[in-house]
Coordinates of C-alpha atoms in Angstrom, one line a residue:
Chain A
K1 CA -17.2 28.6 -0.7
Q2 CA -18.9 25.4 -1.9
E3 CA -20.8 23.2 0.4
V4 CA -22.0 19.9 -0.3
T5 CA -24.5 18.1 1.7
Q6 CA -25.8 14.4 1.6
I7 CA -29.1 13.2 2.9
P8 CA -29.7 10.8 4.6
A9 CA -26.5 10.3 6.6
A10 CA -27.4 6.7 7.0
L11 CA -30.0 4.4 5.3
S12 CA -31.0 0.9 6.1
V13 CA -33.1 -1.0 3.6
P14 CA -34.1 -4.7 2.9
E15 CA -32.8 -6.6 0.0
G16 CA -34.5 -5.7 -3.4
E17 CA -35.7 -2.3 -2.5
N18 CA -35.2 0.7 -4.8
L19 CA -33.5 3.7 -3.2
V20 CA -32.5 7.1 -3.6
L21 CA -29.5 9.1 -2.1
N22 CA -29.5 12.7 -2.3
C23 CA -26.7 15.4 -2.9
S24 CA -26.9 19.1 -2.8
F25 CA -24.6 21.8 -3.4
T26 CA -24.5 25.7 -2.7
D27 CA -22.9 26.9 -5.7
S28 CA -24.4 25.8 -9.2
A29 CA -21.3 26.8 -11.1
I30 CA -20.0 23.4 -11.4
Y31 CA -18.1 21.7 -14.1
N32 CA -19.1 18.2 -13.1
L33 CA -20.4 16.0 -10.3
Q34 CA -19.1 12.5 -9.4
W35 CA -20.5 9.7 -7.2
F36 CA -18.2 7.5 -5.4
R37 CA -18.6 4.3 -3.3
Q38 CA -16.4 3.6 -0.4
D39 CA -16.2 0.3 1.4
P40 CA -14.8 0.1 5.1
G41 CA -11.1 0.2 5.3
K42 CA -10.7 0.9 1.5
G43 CA -10.4 3.7 -1.0
L44 CA -12.9 5.3 -3.1
T45 CA -14.2 3.8 -6.3
S46 CA -15.8 5.9 -8.8
L47 CA -19.4 5.0 -9.9
L48 CA -20.6 7.8 -12.2
L49 CA -19.5 11.2 -13.6
I50 CA -22.1 13.6 -14.7
Q51 CA -20.9 16.5 -16.8
S52 CA -22.7 20.0 -16.0
S53 CA -24.3 19.8 -19.2
Q54 CA -25.8 16.3 -18.7
R55 CA -29.0 15.5 -17.0
E56 CA -28.1 12.0 -15.9
Q57 CA -25.9 9.0 -16.3
T58 CA -26.5 5.2 -15.9
S59 CA -24.3 2.2 -15.0
G60 CA -26.1 -0.9 -14.5
R61 CA -28.4 -0.6 -11.7
L62 CA -27.3 2.8 -10.8
N63 CA -28.7 5.9 -12.3
A64 CA -27.5 9.5 -11.5
S65 CA -29.3 12.6 -12.2
L66 CA -28.1 16.2 -12.0
D67 CA -30.3 19.4 -11.7
K68 CA -27.5 22.1 -11.8
S69 CA -29.9 25.0 -11.4
S70 CA -31.4 23.9 -8.2
G71 CA -28.1 22.5 -6.8
R72 CA -29.2 18.8 -6.6
S73 CA -28.3 15.3 -7.7
T74 CA -29.6 11.9 -6.8
L75 CA -28.2 8.4 -7.0
Y76 CA -30.8 5.9 -7.7
I77 CA -30.1 2.3 -7.0
A78 CA -32.5 -0.3 -8.4
A79 CA -33.1 -3.7 -6.7
S80 CA -30.6 -3.3 -4.0
Q81 CA -28.3 -6.2 -2.9
P82 CA -26.3 -6.7 0.4
G83 CA -23.2 -6.1 -1.8
D84 CA -24.2 -2.5 -2.2
S85 CA -23.7 -1.9 1.5
A86 CA -21.1 1.0 1.6
T87 CA -20.6 4.6 2.1
Y88 CA -21.7 6.7 -0.9
L89 CA -20.1 10.0 -1.7
C90 CA -20.9 12.7 -4.1
A91 CA -18.1 15.5 -5.2
V92 CA -18.4 18.4 -7.2
R93 CA -15.9 20.4 -9.3
P94 CA -16.1 24.0 -9.7
N95 CA -16.3 25.8 -13.1
A96 CA -14.6 28.9 -12.1
G97 CA -11.7 28.8 -14.6
G98 CA -8.0 28.5 -14.1
T99 CA -6.4 26.1 -11.7
S100 CA -9.8 25.9 -9.6
Y101 CA -10.8 23.2 -12.2
G102 CA -8.4 20.8 -10.2
K103 CA -10.5 21.4 -6.8
L104 CA -13.0 18.8 -5.6
T105 CA -15.4 19.3 -2.7
F106 CA -17.0 16.2 -1.2
G107 CA -20.0 15.7 0.8
Q108 CA -20.1 13.7 4.0
G109 CA -21.5 10.7 2.5
T110 CA -24.5 8.4 3.1
I111 CA -23.8 5.0 4.6
L112 CA -26.0 2.4 3.1
T113 CA -26.8 -1.0 4.6
V114 CA -28.6 -3.5 2.6
H115 CA -29.9 -6.4 4.9
P116 CA -30.8 -9.8 3.6
Chain B
E1 CA -2.8 -3.6 -13.3
A2 CA -3.6 0.1 -13.3
Q3 CA -3.4 1.2 -9.6
V4 CA -2.5 4.2 -7.2
T5 CA -0.4 3.0 -4.5
Q6 CA 0.5 4.7 -1.2
N7 CA 3.2 4.1 1.5
P8 CA 3.1 3.6 4.2
R9 CA -0.3 2.2 4.6
Y10 CA -0.2 2.7 8.4
L11 CA 2.2 5.3 10.4
I12 CA 2.5 6.2 14.0
T13 CA 4.9 9.1 14.8
V14 CA 5.4 11.7 17.2
T15 CA 5.0 15.6 17.0
G16 CA 7.5 17.3 14.9
K17 CA 9.2 14.5 13.3
K18 CA 9.2 15.1 9.6
L19 CA 7.6 12.3 7.4
T20 CA 6.7 11.7 3.9
V21 CA 3.9 9.7 2.5
T22 CA 4.5 8.5 -1.2
C23 CA 2.0 8.1 -3.8
S24 CA 2.5 6.5 -7.1
Q25 CA 0.5 5.9 -10.1
N26 CA 1.1 3.6 -13.2
M27 CA -1.6 5.1 -15.6
N28 CA 0.4 8.0 -16.9
H29 CA -2.0 10.4 -15.6
E30 CA -1.4 14.1 -15.4
Y31 CA -3.5 14.9 -12.5
M32 CA -2.9 13.9 -8.9
S33 CA -4.2 14.8 -5.7
W34 CA -4.3 14.4 -1.9
Y35 CA -7.1 14.3 0.6
R36 CA -7.6 13.7 4.1
Q37 CA -10.7 12.0 5.7
D38 CA -11.9 12.7 9.2
P39 CA -14.9 11.5 11.1
G40 CA -17.8 14.3 10.8
L41 CA -15.8 16.3 8.3
G42 CA -15.6 14.0 5.3
L43 CA -12.9 14.2 2.5
R44 CA -11.2 17.3 2.2
Q45 CA -8.7 18.3 -0.6
I46 CA -5.1 19.0 0.6
Y47 CA -3.1 19.8 -2.5
Y48 CA -3.4 18.8 -6.2
S49 CA -1.1 18.8 -9.2
M50 CA -2.0 19.4 -12.8
N51 CA 1.3 18.0 -14.1
V52 CA 5.1 18.1 -13.4
E53 CA 6.1 21.0 -11.5
V54 CA 2.6 22.5 -11.3
T55 CA 0.7 22.4 -7.7
D56 CA -2.2 24.1 -6.4
K57 CA -3.6 24.2 -2.8
G58 CA -7.0 22.7 -2.1
D59 CA -9.1 23.4 1.2
V60 CA -6.7 22.4 3.8
P61 CA -3.2 22.8 2.8
E62 CA -1.8 24.3 6.1
G63 CA 1.0 22.1 7.4
Y64 CA 1.5 20.3 4.3
K65 CA 4.0 20.4 1.3
V66 CA 3.8 18.5 -2.0
S67 CA 6.1 18.1 -5.0
R68 CA 5.8 16.8 -8.5
K69 CA 9.1 16.1 -10.0
E70 CA 8.0 13.2 -11.9
K71 CA 4.6 12.4 -13.5
R72 CA 4.2 9.1 -11.6
N73 CA 5.0 10.3 -8.2
F74 CA 3.2 12.9 -5.8
P75 CA 4.6 12.7 -2.2
L76 CA 2.8 14.4 0.7
I77 CA 5.3 15.8 3.2
L78 CA 4.6 16.9 6.6
E79 CA 7.7 18.8 7.9
S80 CA 6.5 19.1 11.5
P81 CA 3.6 16.9 12.0
S82 CA 1.1 17.8 14.8
P83 CA -1.8 15.8 16.5
N84 CA -4.5 17.5 14.5
Q85 CA -2.8 16.0 11.3
T86 CA -3.9 12.5 12.6
S87 CA -6.1 11.4 9.9
L88 CA -6.6 9.0 6.9
Y89 CA -5.0 10.1 3.8
F90 CA -6.0 9.2 0.4
C91 CA -3.9 10.0 -3.1
A92 CA -6.0 9.9 -6.2
S93 CA -5.0 10.3 -10.0
S94 CA -6.9 11.2 -12.9
R95 CA -6.4 11.6 -16.6
G96 CA -6.1 14.8 -18.2
Q97 CA -4.8 18.1 -16.7
W98 CA -7.6 19.2 -14.5
G99 CA -8.5 15.8 -13.3
T100 CA -12.0 16.4 -14.8
D101 CA -12.1 12.7 -15.8
T102 CA -12.9 9.6 -13.4
Q103 CA -10.5 9.7 -10.5
Y104 CA -8.8 6.6 -9.1
F105 CA -7.8 6.5 -5.4
G106 CA -5.3 4.7 -3.6
P107 CA -5.9 2.3 -0.5
G108 CA -5.4 5.1 2.0
T109 CA -2.7 5.9 4.7
R110 CA -3.7 6.0 8.3
L111 CA -1.5 8.4 10.2
T112 CA -1.3 9.0 13.9
V113 CA 0.5 11.8 15.3
L114 CA 1.3 11.5 19.1

């Protein structure tokens, strides 16, 4: 059974700092990996989606990398801002064929606080 | 505006009283899914649907039912709710049959079962 772990569980940084969030998964047979952001009391917003054949994806100040063989992904946030404060979750989709493509397994998230 | 809507947003009920949480999307997405979010356990998938009349179990389907009679709607049914189903529920949709594209989430439904 796929297990997804995110480290650290919480992170507090001063504004302007570059930071890295980590996501690891136990089964490397994945179809893709997605990073989400969740604001308090809100639903999830997709940030980046990396296909299994890709090494990284970038969107603005965000860069996500994927090392499928080692079961790891990192989310890099450059020049952090207070508005980046949220919970960040990663989720993996299995590459096991059939209807299992529809499954999605989440990590427990990293709570990020960026203080002015 | 492209969106996923859920109703109700908040619900307090009692054990055993059947309830339905509705989910609707206006993006003509094939894939829809339900998740529950609990402190310490994170988000877990309940059921998903690849298209009308096609559904499959996620990791925690026990105690839940779903139906997909129309493409836009994917209701979550709790036939006999129990206190351990108290949780925050999210519906999501995605383009493509397997939801392998970006997922769009609804605002959530906070359910309390007494």
